[in-house]
Coordinates of C-alpha atoms and ligand atoms in Angstrom, one line a residue:
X6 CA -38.5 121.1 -127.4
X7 CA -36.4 123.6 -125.4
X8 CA -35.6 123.4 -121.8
X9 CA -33.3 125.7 -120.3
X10 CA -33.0 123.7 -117.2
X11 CA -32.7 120.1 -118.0
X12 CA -29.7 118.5 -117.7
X13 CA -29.1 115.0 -118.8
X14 CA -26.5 112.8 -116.3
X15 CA -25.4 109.6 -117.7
X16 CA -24.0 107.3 -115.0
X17 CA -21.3 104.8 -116.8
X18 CA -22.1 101.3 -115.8
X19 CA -18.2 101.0 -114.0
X20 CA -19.5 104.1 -112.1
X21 CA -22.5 101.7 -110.1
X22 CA -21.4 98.4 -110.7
X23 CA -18.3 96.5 -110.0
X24 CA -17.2 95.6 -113.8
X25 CA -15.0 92.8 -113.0
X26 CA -17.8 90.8 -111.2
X27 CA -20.9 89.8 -112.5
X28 CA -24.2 91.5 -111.5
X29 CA -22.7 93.2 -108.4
X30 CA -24.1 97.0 -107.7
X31 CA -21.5 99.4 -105.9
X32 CA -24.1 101.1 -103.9
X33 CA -22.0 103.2 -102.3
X34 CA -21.8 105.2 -105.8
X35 CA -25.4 104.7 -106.2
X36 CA -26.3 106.3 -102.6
X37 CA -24.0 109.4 -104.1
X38 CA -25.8 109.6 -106.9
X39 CA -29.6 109.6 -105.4
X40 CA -27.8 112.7 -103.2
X41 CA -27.0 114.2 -106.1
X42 CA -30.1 113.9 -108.0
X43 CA -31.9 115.0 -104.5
X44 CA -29.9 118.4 -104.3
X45 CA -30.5 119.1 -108.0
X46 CA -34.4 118.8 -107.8
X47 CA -34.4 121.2 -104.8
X48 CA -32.4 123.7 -106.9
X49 CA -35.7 122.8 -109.2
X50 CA -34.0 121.6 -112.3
X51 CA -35.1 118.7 -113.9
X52 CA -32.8 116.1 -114.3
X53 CA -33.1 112.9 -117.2
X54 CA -30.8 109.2 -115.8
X55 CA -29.2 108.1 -118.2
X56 CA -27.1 104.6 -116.8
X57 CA -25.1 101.9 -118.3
X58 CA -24.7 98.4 -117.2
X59 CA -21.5 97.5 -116.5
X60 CA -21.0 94.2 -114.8
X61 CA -25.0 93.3 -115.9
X62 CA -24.7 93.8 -119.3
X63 CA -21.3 93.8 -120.6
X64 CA -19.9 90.3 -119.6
X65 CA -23.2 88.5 -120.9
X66 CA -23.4 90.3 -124.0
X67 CA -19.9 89.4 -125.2
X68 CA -20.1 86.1 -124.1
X69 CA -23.6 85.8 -126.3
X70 CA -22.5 88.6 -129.5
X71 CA -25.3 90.3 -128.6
X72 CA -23.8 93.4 -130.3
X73 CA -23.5 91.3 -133.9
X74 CA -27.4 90.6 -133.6
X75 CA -29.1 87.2 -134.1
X76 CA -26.6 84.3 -134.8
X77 CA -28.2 81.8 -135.8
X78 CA -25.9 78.9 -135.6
X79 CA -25.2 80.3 -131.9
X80 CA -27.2 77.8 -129.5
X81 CA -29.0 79.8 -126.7
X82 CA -28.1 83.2 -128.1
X83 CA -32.3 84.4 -127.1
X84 CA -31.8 83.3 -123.9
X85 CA -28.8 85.2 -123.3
X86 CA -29.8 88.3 -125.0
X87 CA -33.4 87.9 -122.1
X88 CA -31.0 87.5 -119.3
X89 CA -29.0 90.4 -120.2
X90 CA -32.4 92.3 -120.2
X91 CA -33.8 90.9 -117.3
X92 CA -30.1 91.5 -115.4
X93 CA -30.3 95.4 -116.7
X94 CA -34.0 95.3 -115.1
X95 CA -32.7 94.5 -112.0
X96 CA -29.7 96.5 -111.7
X97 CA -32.6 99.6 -113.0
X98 CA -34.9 98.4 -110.3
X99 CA -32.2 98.5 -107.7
X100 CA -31.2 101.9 -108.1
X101 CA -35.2 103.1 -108.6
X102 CA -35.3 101.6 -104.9
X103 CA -32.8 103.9 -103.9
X104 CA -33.7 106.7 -105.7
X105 CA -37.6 106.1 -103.6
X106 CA -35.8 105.8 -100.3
X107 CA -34.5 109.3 -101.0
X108 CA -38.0 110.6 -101.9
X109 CA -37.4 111.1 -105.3
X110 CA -40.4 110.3 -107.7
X111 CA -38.7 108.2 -110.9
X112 CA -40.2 107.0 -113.9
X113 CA -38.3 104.6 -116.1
X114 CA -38.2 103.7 -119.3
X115 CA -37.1 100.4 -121.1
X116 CA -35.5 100.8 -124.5
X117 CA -36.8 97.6 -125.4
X118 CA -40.0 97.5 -124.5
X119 CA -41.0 101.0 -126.1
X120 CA -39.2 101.8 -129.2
X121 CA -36.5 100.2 -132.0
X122 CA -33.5 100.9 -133.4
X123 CA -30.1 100.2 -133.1
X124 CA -27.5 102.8 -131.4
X125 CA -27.3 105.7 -132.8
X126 CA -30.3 104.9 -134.5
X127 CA -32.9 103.9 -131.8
X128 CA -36.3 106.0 -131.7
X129 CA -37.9 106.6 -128.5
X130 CA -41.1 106.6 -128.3
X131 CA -43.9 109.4 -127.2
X132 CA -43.8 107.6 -123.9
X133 CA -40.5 109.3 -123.4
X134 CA -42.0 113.1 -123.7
X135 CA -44.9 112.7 -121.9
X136 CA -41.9 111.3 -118.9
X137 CA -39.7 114.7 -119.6
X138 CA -42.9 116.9 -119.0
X139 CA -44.2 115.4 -115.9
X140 CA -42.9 116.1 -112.7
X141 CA -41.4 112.8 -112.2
X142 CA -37.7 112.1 -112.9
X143 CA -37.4 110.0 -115.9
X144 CA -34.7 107.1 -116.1
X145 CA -33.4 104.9 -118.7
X146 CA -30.6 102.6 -119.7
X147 CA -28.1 100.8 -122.0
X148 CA -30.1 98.1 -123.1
X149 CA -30.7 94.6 -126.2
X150 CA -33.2 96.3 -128.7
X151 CA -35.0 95.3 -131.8
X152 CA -33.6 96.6 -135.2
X153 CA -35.9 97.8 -138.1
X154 CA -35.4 94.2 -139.8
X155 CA -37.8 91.9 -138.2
X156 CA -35.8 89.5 -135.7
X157 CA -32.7 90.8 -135.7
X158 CA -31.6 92.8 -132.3
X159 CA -28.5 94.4 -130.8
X160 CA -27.3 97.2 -128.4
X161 CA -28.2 100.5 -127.4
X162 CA -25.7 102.0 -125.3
X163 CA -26.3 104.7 -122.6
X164 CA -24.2 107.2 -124.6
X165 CA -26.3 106.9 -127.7
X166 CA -29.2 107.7 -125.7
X167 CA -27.7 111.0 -124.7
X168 CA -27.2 111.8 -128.1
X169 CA -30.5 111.0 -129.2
X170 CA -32.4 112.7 -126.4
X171 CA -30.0 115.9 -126.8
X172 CA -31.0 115.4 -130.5
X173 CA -34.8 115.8 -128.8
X174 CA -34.6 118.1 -125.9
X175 CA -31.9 120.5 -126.3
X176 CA -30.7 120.0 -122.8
X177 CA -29.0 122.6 -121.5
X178 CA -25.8 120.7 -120.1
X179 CA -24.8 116.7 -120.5
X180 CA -22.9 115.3 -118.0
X181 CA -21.3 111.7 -118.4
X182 CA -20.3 111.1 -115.3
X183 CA -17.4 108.1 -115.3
X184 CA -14.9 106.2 -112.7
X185 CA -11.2 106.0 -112.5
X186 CA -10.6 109.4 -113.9
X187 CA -11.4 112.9 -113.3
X188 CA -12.4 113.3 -117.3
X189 CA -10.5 112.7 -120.4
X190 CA -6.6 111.5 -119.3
X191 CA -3.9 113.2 -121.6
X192 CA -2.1 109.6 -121.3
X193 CA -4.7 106.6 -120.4
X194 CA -2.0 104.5 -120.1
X195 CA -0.7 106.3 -117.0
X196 CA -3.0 106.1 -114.0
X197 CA -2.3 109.1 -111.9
X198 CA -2.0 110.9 -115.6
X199 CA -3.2 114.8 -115.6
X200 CA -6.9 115.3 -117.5
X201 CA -7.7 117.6 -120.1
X202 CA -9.5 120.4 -118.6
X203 CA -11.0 121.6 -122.0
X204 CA -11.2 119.5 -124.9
X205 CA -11.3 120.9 -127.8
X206 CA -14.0 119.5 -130.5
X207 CA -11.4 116.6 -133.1
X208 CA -8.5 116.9 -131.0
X209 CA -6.9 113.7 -131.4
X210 CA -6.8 111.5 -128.4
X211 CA -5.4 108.1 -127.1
X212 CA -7.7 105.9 -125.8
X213 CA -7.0 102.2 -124.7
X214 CA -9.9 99.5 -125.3
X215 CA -11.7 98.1 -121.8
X216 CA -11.7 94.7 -121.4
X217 CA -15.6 93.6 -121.3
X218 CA -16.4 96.5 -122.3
X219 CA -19.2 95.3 -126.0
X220 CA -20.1 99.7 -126.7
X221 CA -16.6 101.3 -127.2
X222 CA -15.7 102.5 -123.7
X223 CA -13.8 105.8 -124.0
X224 CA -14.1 106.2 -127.9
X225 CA -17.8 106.1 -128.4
X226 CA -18.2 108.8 -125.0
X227 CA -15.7 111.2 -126.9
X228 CA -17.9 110.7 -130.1
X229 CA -21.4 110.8 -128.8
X230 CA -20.2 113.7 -126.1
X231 CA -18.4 115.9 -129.0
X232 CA -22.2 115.5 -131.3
X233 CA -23.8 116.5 -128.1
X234 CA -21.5 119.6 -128.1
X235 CA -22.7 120.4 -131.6
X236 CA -25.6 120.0 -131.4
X237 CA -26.2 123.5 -128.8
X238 CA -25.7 121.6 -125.3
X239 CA -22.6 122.2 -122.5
X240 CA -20.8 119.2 -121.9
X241 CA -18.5 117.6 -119.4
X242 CA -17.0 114.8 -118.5
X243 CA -16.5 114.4 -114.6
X244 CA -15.9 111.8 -112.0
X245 CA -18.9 110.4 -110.6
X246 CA -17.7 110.0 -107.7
X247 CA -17.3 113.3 -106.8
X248 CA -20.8 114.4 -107.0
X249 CA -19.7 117.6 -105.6
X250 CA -17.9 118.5 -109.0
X251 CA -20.8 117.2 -111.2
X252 CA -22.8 120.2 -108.8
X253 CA -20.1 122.8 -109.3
X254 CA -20.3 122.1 -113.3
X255 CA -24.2 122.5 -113.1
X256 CA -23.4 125.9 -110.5
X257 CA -21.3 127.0 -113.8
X258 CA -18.7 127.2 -110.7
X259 CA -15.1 125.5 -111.1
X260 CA -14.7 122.0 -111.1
X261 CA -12.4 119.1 -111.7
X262 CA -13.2 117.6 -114.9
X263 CA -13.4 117.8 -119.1
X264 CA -15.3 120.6 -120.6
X265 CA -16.2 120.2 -124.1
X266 CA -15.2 123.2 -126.1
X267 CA -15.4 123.9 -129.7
Ligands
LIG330 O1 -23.0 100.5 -120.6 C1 -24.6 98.9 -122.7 O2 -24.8 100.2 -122.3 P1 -23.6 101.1 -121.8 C2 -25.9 98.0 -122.7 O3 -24.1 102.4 -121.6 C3 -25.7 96.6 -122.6 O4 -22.6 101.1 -123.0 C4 -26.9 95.8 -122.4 C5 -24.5 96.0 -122.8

């Protein structure tokens, strides 16, 4: 399916949650966000959510190894793994709230209640295309799935689903939109560190590992953002919290941020 016009935003889970606390929203990069998606609609461009979990997914599911699937000797494991789901539902219904105080129409859908697959391998099902051809704006997260082998389970991150859908829906740009940096840092180690404006496709990068973090942080974004690249899209790496930059990216104007280049 081509669309010339659909652009597929991931929000990163430290973007709209506070990672260090558990289950707590930042709102005020939520509210941003709605704006955004608001502004791009009225420029009539249809827009896929893509958003991770940060503080209500991450802390459970490395306390429970949800990412190592079913442990058997692990007592409780099925209960954490449906509280880490029913947390991700409410931190998804929260920001659906928002998004219909600002009058936009959403439509979400829940990895695990629709399709299978681990990662890189989850399929979506047709539920998803029927969502990317209606008028509605069509939301989904990071989330525990099912595998292929019966019982067993693990994690579908927010940056494998914009692989996968790009994979789908030839967007035409893919934005993962991140906090605490303006894109890729030359030197993560260094806070105030300058980005690099154009990354070129296997240049070798430092990363440094997130604590809590149960997907890859940095590393798996490089990786599912240099695929998307490949695979025909534009893609950038921005701060979310400058949703005037995401805009100017979209506008093909200049902005602060990483452009993927091959
Ligand atoms: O924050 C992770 O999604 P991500 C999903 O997009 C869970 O990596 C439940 C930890």
């Amino acid at each position: 399916m081509m669309a010339t016009d659909l652009i597929i935003i991931k929000f990163g889970g430290s973007l709209i949650t506070d990672k260090s606390k558990s289950c707590t929203p930042n709102i005020d990069a939520i509210q941003k966000i709605c704006k955004l998606v608001s502004k791009l609609n009225s420029l009539e461009k249809k827009v896929i959510i893509v958003h991770g979990a940060g503080s209500y997914g991450h802390i459970k599911a490395k306390k429970w190894r949800l990412s190592e699937g079913l442990i058997p000797n692990l007592k409780n494991q099925l209960s954490g793994l449906n509280e880490v789901r029913e947390d991700m539902k409410t931190l998804n219904d929260l920001i659906v709230s928002y998004m219909k105080e600002n009058s936009i129409d959403v439509s979400t859908y829940r990895p695990h209640e629709h399709g299978k697959g681990i990662g890189i391998n989850y399929k979506f099902s047709k539920l998803f295309d029927e969502m990317v051809t209606s008028k509605n704006t069509p939301i989904v997260y990071g989330d525990v799935v099912e595998s292929d082998c019966e019982g067993n389970f693990g994690i579908l991150s927010g940056d494998d689903i914009c692989e996968i859908l790009t994979r789908r829906y030839s967007p035409k740009h893919v934005i993962f939109a991140i906090d605490g940096a303006d894109g890729i840092l030359e030197d993560p180690k260094s806070n105030h560190g300058s980005i690099i404006k154009k990354y070129a496709l296997g240049t070798k990068i430092n990363t440094i590992d997130v604590e809590n973090d149960v997907t890859g942080g940095m590393k798996l974004k490089i990786l599912r953002a240099s695929n998307c690249l490949e695979l025909g899209s534009r893609v950038s790496i921005i701060n979310g919290n400058y949703i005037e930059m995401i805009l100017n990216s979209i506008l093909g104007l200049d902005y602060l941020g990483t452009e993927f280049i091959l």
